[in-house]
């Protein structure tokens, strides 16, 4: 027989009544919660989770606890959950209570998505409304104020006469169909996951429901995340069956978070969030590896009444709301990486490290929104974190430690801007990985991958390059070897240099770029000499191919321990004269450009860079032009378009006049005077070319029409009028 699931409110209190009545407006919480048992302060010991004052230990010196903002959502947070849908299965959404219905309308508006009809029971409990408010209500409690919340009411009267959540597969299917991939469940059976009765997998399946269990497995494998309240019994060292389910079904762990609630031990003031008042509810126990803790005390308003409440029911949605913010900021993250990010950025409390009381620690929303702080095998559930980054640029700004590595997939760019001391390997299969600062991990770049290092990047290990390595900053240090394959490309931007402490083995293509700080630079005829690679050891091999911008020369000088590149500009006139697209007009333009470039060279070499800054930028873009665009660039600078446009104007006028003349000729050939009147409409269209030897070809297109009325008076007079519209392009 299935055990009844319980909503997990520990305490609920009406603190202000603005108008008469309504003392029980907190919903079913008052009937389902029990007074908090008295817990004696333990004697502090070396491994105790309490400090000498009896408070939960605070082990992180980088964060100061703020009772007014216990889960650290700071003003720097710009995400609101927009574009993300969260699913909530709970009680109270199918309500006949006018106050609760008004509450849903006022706090969520159209963002609360409910089924068009309910087949379940009506509990008139506002537990689910409070949970949803914490996730994304427009009140001060809301974590993700613009998230869409799809809800299902699971209320069902139990044999004890009370209402309990009784989820069905149709409820989950509804939420999933509305786009929910993050699910909040603030309920669970009153039984720890470690209880011996759950040793039988058939009993677990019977309790959960085989169809729901199958849904969990499929959804987790497809990237969903399920957030659960651990329970409210302080005597329980472990969470409920649901929150601890990966202990019984290990494949669920990558998409599962158990949330331990911290709550005021006094039922008289349940919303109190002072650190000295916080006690752990049901512990992390065997679920510690997928557990985060959150301070659960809240003050909320229903109708005209204010209430305080706490319990793991209200800790879980704080984590769910955070997951929604992460999904908005990093839309490519799956449930597993969102889980890893939330857990790895938690503030260490209690016993140091991941412990049986609080798991990874206290929720830290601000830090979570800067990306993971650990690439850890315990979180990755394997050797590597996998980042499937879609198009766009995304930044992880936390310092990242840990013993796992990272595999970068997808066409987007991932920037790791902190100090990265994780010791696993890095493999970039596709897209771009951008690094600065310290980087301990070894780098492997696949054929479709790109790694960019910026100013003062310190790579403590080596690079194996089969794809593209871009050095865009000076003073890059490669602590190990640089080994390139024949398919590799080494891109060195202007002013960039790399020092290889190990063995440098060159191969493939060198691209000497005139880009600096993201902007194309002008190169003079005298040019610049760039030292791009130095090494403590003799450099092996060489580049088989050298590339640079179209109008630049790149000459490589390789010595035993260094590689230099001389960049200089080509003579524009000489270059254009050798091209198949060369003609008299384009050669004249090239001559004029070369004259201008020589003057620009003189100004730059004499130190007058400020006076020619604007022209220098434009000239740099001309130097970068590709061969397919060269003809268009030269033609646009020739001024020929003005002469071509004038010639087309004359042709256009002749075409219109000829069309009108055709009408007059037709009228003049009619024999019957009675027929010599009428309304007429004509259309014209023509394609052509303007061409002269030695000049560019102008393709022309003309279209238009005329409408007119005319009448003949006798044999020698025709009166009429005509309107004409036409357009020509060259």
XYZ file of C-alpha atoms in Angstrom:
730
model
C 0.000 0.000 0.000
C 1.327 3.428 -0.902
C 2.187 5.688 1.994
C 0.643 9.151 2.000
C 3.016 11.901 0.962
C 3.180 14.960 3.163
C 3.673 18.589 2.334
C 6.687 19.800 4.226
C 5.698 22.882 6.223
C 7.349 22.877 9.624
C 5.664 25.941 11.120
C 3.104 28.530 10.051
C 2.120 31.637 11.969
C -0.175 34.594 11.341
C 1.832 37.612 12.444
C -0.366 40.518 11.338
C -4.097 40.673 10.715
C -4.982 43.832 8.815
C -8.692 43.177 8.878
C -10.952 40.818 10.776
C -11.026 37.059 10.276
C -8.823 34.690 8.359
C -6.515 33.485 11.077
C -5.918 30.190 9.302
C -5.182 31.652 5.908
C -1.907 29.811 5.549
C -3.714 26.849 4.046
C -3.305 23.303 5.240
C 0.034 23.985 6.870
C -1.381 24.370 10.353
C -3.010 20.929 10.197
C -0.002 19.067 8.826
C 2.864 20.531 10.820
C 4.019 19.581 14.274
C 5.650 21.746 16.948
C 9.404 21.817 16.672
C 10.908 19.427 19.207
C 13.446 20.830 21.611
C 17.000 19.963 20.603
C 19.726 20.358 23.220
C 22.879 22.164 22.160
C 25.541 19.509 21.572
C 28.897 19.722 23.244
C 31.291 21.142 20.633
C 33.827 18.652 19.338
C 36.470 18.569 16.652
C 34.096 17.177 14.052
C 30.919 18.883 15.246
C 28.765 20.899 12.868
C 28.291 23.541 15.592
C 30.668 26.224 16.812
C 31.402 27.052 20.449
C 28.263 29.209 20.619
C 26.054 26.381 19.461
C 25.526 27.885 16.006
C 25.965 26.040 12.736
C 29.590 26.522 11.686
C 30.305 29.023 8.923
C 33.438 27.916 7.036
C 33.589 30.362 4.117
C 35.495 33.615 4.684
C 34.555 34.978 1.243
C 30.873 35.398 2.132
C 29.234 37.118 5.079
C 25.797 35.897 6.094
C 22.976 38.435 5.766
C 19.735 37.518 7.529
C 17.864 39.887 5.211
C 19.207 38.009 2.197
C 19.947 34.515 3.511
C 20.439 32.814 0.151
C 22.514 35.668 -1.308
C 20.570 36.917 -4.295
C 22.310 40.270 -4.795
C 21.430 43.415 -6.705
C 23.947 42.345 -9.343
C 21.529 39.626 -10.455
C 19.989 40.683 -13.756
C 18.352 37.375 -14.623
C 14.618 37.034 -13.946
C 13.857 33.583 -15.359
C 12.357 35.056 -18.531
C 11.882 32.441 -21.232
C 12.151 29.543 -18.769
C 9.294 27.269 -17.675
C 9.329 25.516 -14.302
C 6.936 22.730 -13.344
C 5.356 22.471 -9.888
C 3.335 19.559 -8.546
C 1.694 20.528 -5.263
C -1.638 21.322 -3.636
C -3.976 24.310 -3.720
C -4.000 25.360 -7.370
C -7.456 23.875 -7.958
C -9.047 26.077 -5.333
C -12.543 27.408 -4.720
C -11.193 29.872 -2.160
C -11.598 33.379 -3.600
C -8.669 34.737 -1.571
C -6.308 32.062 -2.892
C -7.559 32.489 -6.452
C -6.933 36.237 -6.184
C -3.497 35.475 -4.771
C -2.574 33.454 -7.855
C -3.826 36.156 -10.196
C -2.031 38.981 -8.405
C 1.293 37.218 -7.832
C 1.697 35.526 -11.224
C -0.746 36.918 -13.770
C -0.580 34.960 -17.013
C 2.722 33.325 -15.994
C 0.908 30.648 -14.001
C -0.162 27.925 -16.443
C -2.821 25.501 -15.225
C -4.656 22.667 -16.976
C -7.890 23.753 -18.616
C -9.745 21.335 -16.362
C -8.974 19.326 -13.225
C -10.074 15.773 -12.537
C -8.601 15.783 -9.037
C -9.940 16.896 -5.699
C -10.078 20.365 -4.176
C -8.146 20.806 -0.953
C -8.413 24.600 -0.571
C -4.827 24.596 0.640
C -2.427 27.364 -0.387
C 0.772 25.354 0.092
C 1.462 25.178 -3.637
C 0.758 28.894 -4.081
C 3.416 29.745 -1.482
C 5.892 27.373 -3.153
C 5.213 28.965 -6.543
C 5.559 32.458 -5.032
C 9.064 31.636 -3.818
C 10.043 30.292 -7.228
C 8.730 33.186 -9.257
C 6.145 35.400 -7.632
C 6.294 39.138 -8.225
C 6.712 39.711 -4.473
C 9.937 40.131 -2.509
C 9.974 36.357 -1.992
C 10.177 35.591 -5.712
C 13.557 34.335 -6.938
C 12.820 34.340 -10.693
C 10.148 36.986 -11.132
C 9.533 36.457 -14.861
C 9.631 32.671 -15.009
C 6.623 30.771 -16.365
C 5.260 28.304 -13.810
C 3.261 25.326 -15.057
C 1.352 23.717 -12.192
C -0.587 20.560 -11.423
C -2.761 20.156 -8.340
C -2.123 16.734 -6.793
C -4.514 17.086 -3.826
C -6.113 13.844 -2.664
C -7.910 13.029 0.580
C -6.195 10.198 2.424
C -7.549 7.551 4.733
C -6.675 9.848 7.635
C -9.167 12.407 6.328
C -6.409 14.846 5.422
C -5.308 15.971 1.974
C -1.957 14.784 0.671
C -0.149 15.233 -2.663
C -0.763 12.249 -4.935
C 1.059 12.914 -8.237
C 0.148 11.060 -11.426
C 1.960 10.571 -14.706
C -0.611 12.753 -16.476
C 0.405 15.657 -14.225
C 4.053 15.284 -15.166
C 3.152 14.882 -18.832
C 1.171 18.129 -18.706
C 4.088 20.038 -17.169
C 6.516 18.549 -19.682
C 4.223 19.440 -22.589
C 4.276 23.072 -21.434
C 8.064 23.140 -21.694
C 9.008 22.455 -18.075
C 12.405 20.803 -17.652
C 12.927 21.934 -14.061
C 10.469 20.433 -11.559
C 9.764 21.345 -7.927
C 8.366 18.780 -5.499
C 7.880 20.047 -1.936
C 6.491 16.827 -0.490
C 7.539 13.306 0.405
C 6.621 10.202 2.375
C 7.284 10.225 6.095
C 9.991 7.600 5.787
C 13.740 7.892 5.272
C 15.217 6.571 2.054
C 17.429 4.250 4.113
C 14.513 2.476 5.808
C 14.812 -1.255 5.262
C 11.431 -1.547 3.570
C 12.869 0.306 0.579
C 15.519 -2.382 0.109
C 13.046 -4.154 -2.128
C 13.073 -2.356 -5.513
C 9.528 -3.528 -6.209
C 8.342 -1.749 -3.081
C 10.084 1.437 -4.254
C 8.436 1.114 -7.659
C 5.040 0.522 -6.089
C 5.396 3.603 -3.894
C 6.628 5.889 -6.681
C 4.519 4.398 -9.461
C 6.218 2.518 -12.289
C 5.073 5.013 -14.911
C 6.346 8.000 -12.903
C 9.636 6.245 -12.176
C 10.040 5.579 -15.889
C 9.276 9.249 -16.582
C 11.980 10.332 -14.126
C 14.578 8.140 -15.825
C 13.734 9.351 -19.322
C 13.479 13.007 -18.338
C 16.778 12.965 -16.437
C 18.543 11.393 -19.406
C 17.061 14.120 -21.606
C 18.413 16.900 -19.373
C 15.650 17.575 -16.847
C 16.212 18.503 -13.204
C 14.059 17.473 -10.223
C 14.293 19.472 -6.980
C 12.953 17.915 -3.769
C 12.368 18.938 -0.165
C 14.300 16.631 2.177
C 11.777 16.541 5.022
C 11.150 18.285 8.332
C 12.073 15.734 10.990
C 15.221 16.932 12.759
C 15.772 13.426 14.095
C 16.053 12.052 10.558
C 19.636 11.789 9.358
C 18.446 11.089 5.820
C 15.834 12.563 3.480
C 12.564 10.988 2.406
C 12.401 8.278 -0.237
C 11.667 10.767 -3.024
C 14.417 13.271 -2.206
C 16.907 10.460 -1.664
C 15.720 8.312 -4.581
C 19.125 8.156 -6.367
C 20.311 6.130 -3.364
C 17.944 3.443 -4.644
C 17.999 4.313 -8.381
C 21.506 5.633 -9.043
C 20.890 6.708 -12.649
C 18.695 9.563 -11.385
C 21.474 11.378 -9.516
C 22.579 13.535 -12.464
C 19.149 15.197 -12.520
C 18.300 15.258 -8.797
C 18.731 17.816 -6.006
C 17.776 17.190 -2.382
C 17.234 20.397 -0.394
C 17.830 20.441 3.354
C 15.855 23.158 5.083
C 17.253 25.397 7.805
C 14.573 26.770 10.106
C 14.087 28.751 13.286
C 13.783 26.308 16.134
C 10.981 28.366 17.702
C 7.488 27.895 16.314
C 6.564 31.340 17.612
C 8.610 33.148 14.973
C 9.042 30.724 12.040
C 10.096 33.403 9.562
C 13.161 34.413 11.595
C 16.304 33.989 9.477
C 18.969 35.015 12.012
C 21.862 32.572 11.768
C 21.917 31.903 15.495
C 18.295 30.702 15.274
C 18.773 28.195 12.450
C 18.545 24.442 12.938
C 18.777 21.674 10.401
C 15.606 19.798 9.533
C 15.918 16.340 7.903
C 19.593 15.757 7.095
C 21.431 15.002 3.870
C 22.742 11.617 4.995
C 23.280 9.198 2.129
C 22.050 11.888 -0.279
C 24.833 14.349 0.626
C 26.354 14.252 -2.858
C 23.182 15.703 -4.421
C 22.204 17.945 -1.478
C 22.235 21.702 -0.947
C 20.792 23.556 2.042
C 18.671 26.710 2.145
C 17.263 28.959 4.868
C 13.516 28.369 4.653
C 11.962 31.100 6.794
C 9.684 33.482 4.875
C 7.055 36.138 5.453
C 4.247 36.217 2.899
C 0.878 37.845 2.409
C -2.422 36.187 1.587
C -5.400 38.469 1.224
C -5.043 41.121 3.917
C -3.101 38.878 6.281
C 0.655 38.510 6.721
C 2.141 35.171 7.710
C 5.451 33.606 8.611
C 6.355 30.060 7.712
C 9.296 27.712 7.320
C 10.063 24.136 6.410
C 11.916 22.278 3.702
C 8.836 22.840 1.509
C 9.971 26.451 1.208
C 13.692 25.730 1.000
C 13.266 23.630 -2.158
C 11.643 26.352 -4.326
C 14.517 28.712 -3.512
C 16.778 26.220 -5.261
C 14.266 25.730 -8.073
C 14.090 29.485 -8.652
C 17.890 29.606 -8.777
C 17.875 26.824 -11.363
C 15.497 28.925 -13.492
C 17.869 31.909 -13.313
C 20.741 29.676 -14.401
C 18.708 28.277 -17.288
C 18.019 31.808 -18.500
C 21.676 32.867 -18.290
C 23.046 29.614 -19.721
C 20.197 28.245 -21.873
C 22.397 25.426 -23.158
C 22.922 23.978 -19.664
C 21.191 20.669 -19.012
C 19.874 19.600 -15.632
C 23.127 17.897 -14.704
C 25.264 20.994 -15.231
C 22.716 23.214 -13.453
C 22.893 20.760 -10.524
C 26.692 20.816 -10.548
C 26.702 24.616 -10.625
C 24.313 25.041 -7.680
C 26.083 22.444 -5.543
C 29.645 23.515 -6.351
C 28.956 27.160 -5.486
C 27.269 26.474 -2.146
C 28.775 28.057 0.970
C 30.478 25.483 3.196
C 28.711 25.197 6.565
C 28.746 22.641 9.374
C 31.560 20.121 9.136
C 34.099 21.126 6.513
C 33.492 19.716 3.083
C 30.494 17.744 1.867
C 28.823 16.432 5.012
C 25.862 14.334 6.123
C 24.022 17.314 7.593
C 24.088 19.998 4.899
C 25.519 18.291 1.822
C 27.549 20.755 -0.241
C 26.479 23.706 1.901
C 24.210 26.742 1.892
C 22.653 28.009 -1.342
C 24.599 30.964 -2.798
C 22.559 32.421 -5.663
C 24.997 35.171 -6.601
C 27.927 32.786 -6.889
C 25.894 30.187 -8.783
C 25.105 32.744 -11.479
C 28.829 33.058 -12.194
C 29.015 29.427 -13.282
C 30.499 26.349 -11.592
C 33.191 26.668 -8.925
C 34.235 23.030 -9.188
C 34.802 20.537 -11.954
C 34.528 17.592 -9.582
C 34.211 13.889 -10.349
C 31.710 13.492 -7.506
C 29.443 16.004 -9.241
C 30.243 15.141 -12.848
C 29.666 11.459 -11.995
C 32.624 10.721 -14.236
C 35.966 12.122 -15.286
C 34.670 15.168 -17.160
C 32.138 17.964 -17.085
C 30.443 18.236 -20.488
C 29.530 21.707 -21.782
C 27.415 21.644 -24.958
C 27.568 25.370 -25.653
C 25.249 26.546 -28.416
C 25.805 29.703 -30.470
C 26.711 32.796 -28.473
C 29.317 33.735 -25.877
C 29.020 32.694 -22.220
C 31.350 33.287 -19.273
C 32.197 31.257 -16.173
C 33.817 33.859 -13.913
C 34.286 31.809 -10.743
C 37.658 30.324 -9.901
C 37.222 26.652 -10.788
C 38.967 23.909 -8.800
C 38.431 20.151 -8.672
C 39.741 16.855 -9.966
C 37.604 16.527 -13.120
C 38.179 17.911 -16.609
C 35.946 19.580 -19.178
C 34.792 18.577 -22.649
C 33.667 21.562 -24.712
C 31.146 20.774 -27.455
C 28.867 23.006 -29.515
C 29.523 25.971 -31.804
C 29.383 28.671 -29.110
C 32.154 30.337 -27.131
C 32.838 29.590 -23.464
C 35.038 32.019 -21.533
C 36.753 30.816 -18.345
C 37.914 34.091 -16.821
C 38.840 33.026 -13.293
C 41.801 31.144 -11.870
C 41.249 27.583 -13.027
C 43.086 24.994 -10.961
C 41.052 21.899 -11.821
C 43.390 19.046 -12.634
C 41.438 17.028 -15.184
C 42.097 17.470 -18.882
C 40.447 19.917 -21.274
C 39.247 18.831 -24.697
C 37.676 21.283 -27.138
C 35.747 19.360 -29.779
C 33.944 22.332 -31.328
C 33.425 26.054 -30.905
C 35.784 28.293 -28.925
C 37.194 28.122 -25.407
C 38.696 31.431 -24.248
C 41.174 31.445 -21.391
C 42.974 34.047 -19.322
C 44.636 33.955 -15.950
C 45.888 30.701 -14.433
C 44.983 27.425 -16.138
C 46.280 24.147 -14.720
C 44.496 21.695 -17.015
C 46.202 20.283 -20.106
C 44.609 21.308 -23.412
C 43.604 19.175 -26.372
C 42.141 20.963 -29.391
C 40.223 18.799 -31.880
C 39.993 19.685 -35.586
C 36.764 21.685 -35.200
C 37.808 23.302 -31.935
C 39.432 26.641 -31.114
C 41.254 27.760 -27.978
C 42.106 31.424 -27.425
C 44.467 32.719 -24.753
C 44.396 36.358 -23.678
C 46.777 38.740 -21.897
C 49.026 37.087 -19.260
C 47.440 33.668 -19.648
C 49.397 31.098 -17.647
C 48.872 27.578 -18.962
C 50.648 25.321 -16.488
C 50.441 22.297 -18.773
C 50.761 21.801 -22.512
C 48.686 22.077 -25.673
C 48.002 19.354 -28.210
C 46.653 21.168 -31.249
C 44.790 19.543 -34.120
C 42.448 22.510 -34.537
C 43.033 26.236 -34.029
C 45.021 27.951 -31.299
C 44.648 31.747 -31.095
C 47.052 33.822 -29.009
C 45.529 37.283 -28.658
C 47.574 38.590 -25.731
C 51.157 39.176 -24.746
C 53.065 37.243 -22.074
C 51.264 33.944 -22.591
C 53.077 31.101 -20.828
C 52.691 27.470 -21.903
C 54.177 25.455 -19.055
C 54.288 22.154 -20.916
C 54.736 21.220 -24.563
C 53.084 22.728 -27.612
C 52.548 19.931 -30.134
C 50.806 20.715 -33.422
C 49.501 18.369 -36.108
C 49.370 18.978 -39.861
C 45.712 20.021 -39.596
C 46.425 22.672 -36.965
C 46.409 26.449 -37.214
C 48.345 28.826 -34.964
C 46.861 32.338 -35.023
C 49.044 35.074 -33.570
C 47.453 38.491 -33.222
C 49.425 41.732 -33.272
C 51.516 42.135 -30.128
C 50.868 38.567 -28.943
C 53.715 36.398 -27.709
C 53.955 32.911 -26.228
C 56.701 31.419 -24.081
C 56.830 27.608 -24.248
C 58.661 26.097 -21.287
C 58.539 22.605 -22.718
C 59.043 21.369 -26.267
C 57.512 23.319 -29.156
C 56.729 21.191 -32.221
C 55.407 23.319 -35.085
C 53.243 22.120 -37.958
C 50.265 23.187 -40.025
C 49.355 26.801 -40.765
C 50.483 30.053 -39.182
C 48.049 32.939 -39.470
C 49.760 36.249 -38.732
C 46.865 38.529 -37.857
C 46.855 42.335 -37.821
C 44.100 42.336 -35.178
C 44.852 43.828 -31.762
C 42.343 44.071 -28.917
C 39.605 43.009 -31.322
C 40.284 45.766 -33.880
C 42.006 45.531 -37.256
C 45.260 47.532 -37.324
C 46.893 49.321 -40.277
C 50.339 48.011 -41.258
C 52.833 50.279 -43.055
C 55.144 49.341 -45.920
C 58.098 49.326 -43.519
C 56.076 47.002 -41.287
C 56.601 45.515 -37.832
C 58.561 42.578 -36.472
C 56.688 40.334 -34.031
C 58.226 37.680 -31.789
C 55.420 35.140 -31.592
C 57.070 32.095 -29.944
C 60.070 31.566 -27.688
C 61.083 28.348 -25.980
C 63.622 27.064 -23.479
C 64.281 24.200 -25.878
C 65.111 23.942 -29.556
C 61.943 24.416 -31.575
C 61.137 21.427 -33.767
C 59.425 21.516 -37.157
C 58.025 24.575 -38.878
C 54.822 25.954 -40.280
C 53.964 24.464 -43.660
C 51.833 27.436 -44.667
C 51.683 31.124 -43.714
C 48.529 33.223 -44.044
C 47.734 36.865 -43.424
C 45.427 39.613 -44.681
C 45.080 40.072 -48.456
C 47.140 43.257 -48.731
C 49.834 42.209 -46.257
C 53.082 40.252 -46.482
C 54.080 37.867 -43.694
C 57.656 36.584 -43.601
C 58.635 34.022 -40.955
C 62.074 33.925 -39.362
C 62.738 30.797 -37.281
C 65.798 30.414 -35.106
C 66.671 27.636 -32.687
C 64.586 28.970 -29.818
C 62.218 31.531 -31.327
C 59.900 32.359 -34.195
C 59.502 35.912 -35.527
C 57.101 37.279 -38.127
C 57.699 40.383 -40.235
C 54.416 41.998 -41.255
C 54.367 44.662 -43.969
C 51.845 45.950 -46.454
C 51.851 45.236 -50.164
C 51.999 47.932 -52.832
C 48.314 48.250 -53.716
C 48.956 49.310 -57.314
C 51.309 46.396 -57.979
C 48.958 43.924 -56.307
C 45.828 44.960 -58.234
C 47.662 44.944 -61.574
C 48.364 41.205 -61.155
C 44.734 40.250 -60.552
C 42.363 38.841 -63.160
C 39.852 41.531 -62.217
C 42.294 44.274 -63.168
C 41.157 46.939 -65.676
C 41.949 50.584 -66.408
C 39.502 52.005 -63.922
C 40.522 49.664 -61.068
C 44.204 50.232 -61.726
C 43.601 53.980 -61.457
C 41.822 53.480 -58.143
C 44.654 51.265 -56.867
C 47.173 53.947 -57.818
C 45.233 56.547 -55.836
C 44.965 54.213 -52.818
C 48.703 53.556 -52.922
C 49.403 57.299 -52.975
C 47.171 57.760 -49.924
C 48.796 54.828 -48.110
C 52.274 56.247 -48.682
C 51.197 59.509 -47.087
C 49.628 57.565 -44.195
C 52.867 55.596 -43.750
C 54.798 58.838 -43.510
C 52.441 60.282 -40.904
C 52.578 57.137 -38.735
C 56.357 56.782 -38.935
C 56.710 60.437 -37.923
C 54.579 59.806 -34.847
C 51.465 61.648 -36.015
C 49.154 58.718 -35.293
C 46.487 60.778 -33.539
C 45.965 62.986 -36.602
C 45.330 60.027 -38.907
C 43.473 57.698 -36.512
C 40.195 57.680 -38.454
C 41.838 57.187 -41.841
C 44.077 54.503 -40.361
C 41.019 52.479 -39.287
C 39.515 52.693 -42.779
C 42.830 51.805 -44.398
C 43.135 48.748 -42.131
C 39.784 47.469 -43.403
C 40.948 47.886 -47.012
C 44.057 45.838 -46.199
C 41.809 43.064 -44.900
C 39.527 42.898 -47.959
C 39.199 39.437 -49.450
C 39.770 38.769 -53.149
C 36.050 38.153 -53.943
C 35.255 41.572 -52.477
C 38.174 43.404 -54.078
C 36.323 44.273 -57.303
C 33.354 45.716 -55.404
C 35.639 47.731 -53.122
C 37.634 49.168 -56.010
C 34.501 49.953 -58.010
C 32.912 51.697 -55.026
C 35.965 53.930 -54.689
C 36.141 54.763 -58.405
C 33.182 57.161 -58.627
C 32.052 55.387 -61.800
C 28.625 54.844 -60.304
C 27.817 58.548 -60.719
C 28.512 58.522 -64.448
C 26.674 55.220 -64.851
C 23.660 56.580 -62.993
C 23.542 59.652 -65.244
C 23.729 57.503 -68.367
C 20.951 55.293 -67.057
C 18.798 58.379 -66.411
C 18.950 59.303 -70.094
C 18.168 55.729 -71.157
C 15.319 55.596 -68.681
C 13.785 58.826 -70.062
C 14.002 57.487 -73.610
C 12.210 54.278 -72.594
C 9.303 56.175 -71.011
C 8.961 58.548 -73.977
C 9.014 55.668 -76.423
C 6.204 53.958 -74.514
C 4.053 57.115 -74.755
C 4.884 57.538 -78.458
C 3.673 54.019 -79.142
C 0.230 55.012 -77.858
C 0.090 58.096 -80.070
C 1.126 56.109 -83.132
C -1.585 53.557 -82.422
C -4.249 56.282 -82.188
C -3.072 57.828 -85.443
C -3.571 54.588 -87.349
C -7.208 54.060 -86.327
C -9.783 54.457 -89.139
C -12.914 54.938 -87.042
C -13.205 58.301 -85.305
C -15.557 56.734 -82.800
C -12.771 54.481 -81.744
C -10.327 57.324 -81.228
C -10.832 57.571 -77.463
C -10.137 55.408 -74.485
C -8.418 54.500 -71.221
C -5.100 52.714 -71.602
C -2.510 51.049 -69.357
C 0.981 49.823 -70.295
C 3.910 48.273 -68.449
C 7.615 48.441 -69.183
C 10.559 46.354 -68.067
C 14.116 46.013 -69.246
C 17.473 44.568 -68.194
C 20.741 45.747 -69.652
C 24.400 46.559 -69.119
C 26.499 49.702 -69.237
C 29.923 48.744 -70.470
C 33.037 50.361 -71.846
C 36.449 48.802 -72.360
C 38.693 49.365 -69.330
C 35.869 50.226 -66.954
C 33.488 48.346 -64.741
C 30.298 46.781 -66.041
C 27.046 48.218 -64.705
C 24.042 45.903 -64.762
C 20.787 47.819 -65.157
C 17.184 46.981 -64.377
C 14.221 49.187 -65.334
C 10.541 48.650 -64.601
C 7.423 50.800 -64.499
C 4.125 51.591 -66.187
C 1.802 54.287 -67.531
C -1.923 54.922 -67.388
C -3.674 57.464 -69.610
C -6.961 58.840 -71.008
C -7.212 60.378 -74.498
C -9.742 61.327 -77.208
C -9.518 62.348 -80.852
C -11.352 65.477 -82.030
C -11.624 65.280 -85.779
C -8.757 64.031 -87.846
C -6.115 66.462 -86.684
C -6.493 66.805 -82.908
C -5.949 64.370 -80.031
C -6.202 65.466 -76.410
C -5.167 63.274 -73.490
C -3.253 62.912 -70.278
C -0.977 60.202 -68.885
C 0.626 59.326 -65.541
C 3.910 57.451 -65.492
C 5.874 55.614 -62.769
C 9.191 53.915 -63.329
C 12.349 52.938 -61.465
C 15.846 52.050 -62.607
C 18.732 50.423 -60.748
C 22.394 50.074 -61.652
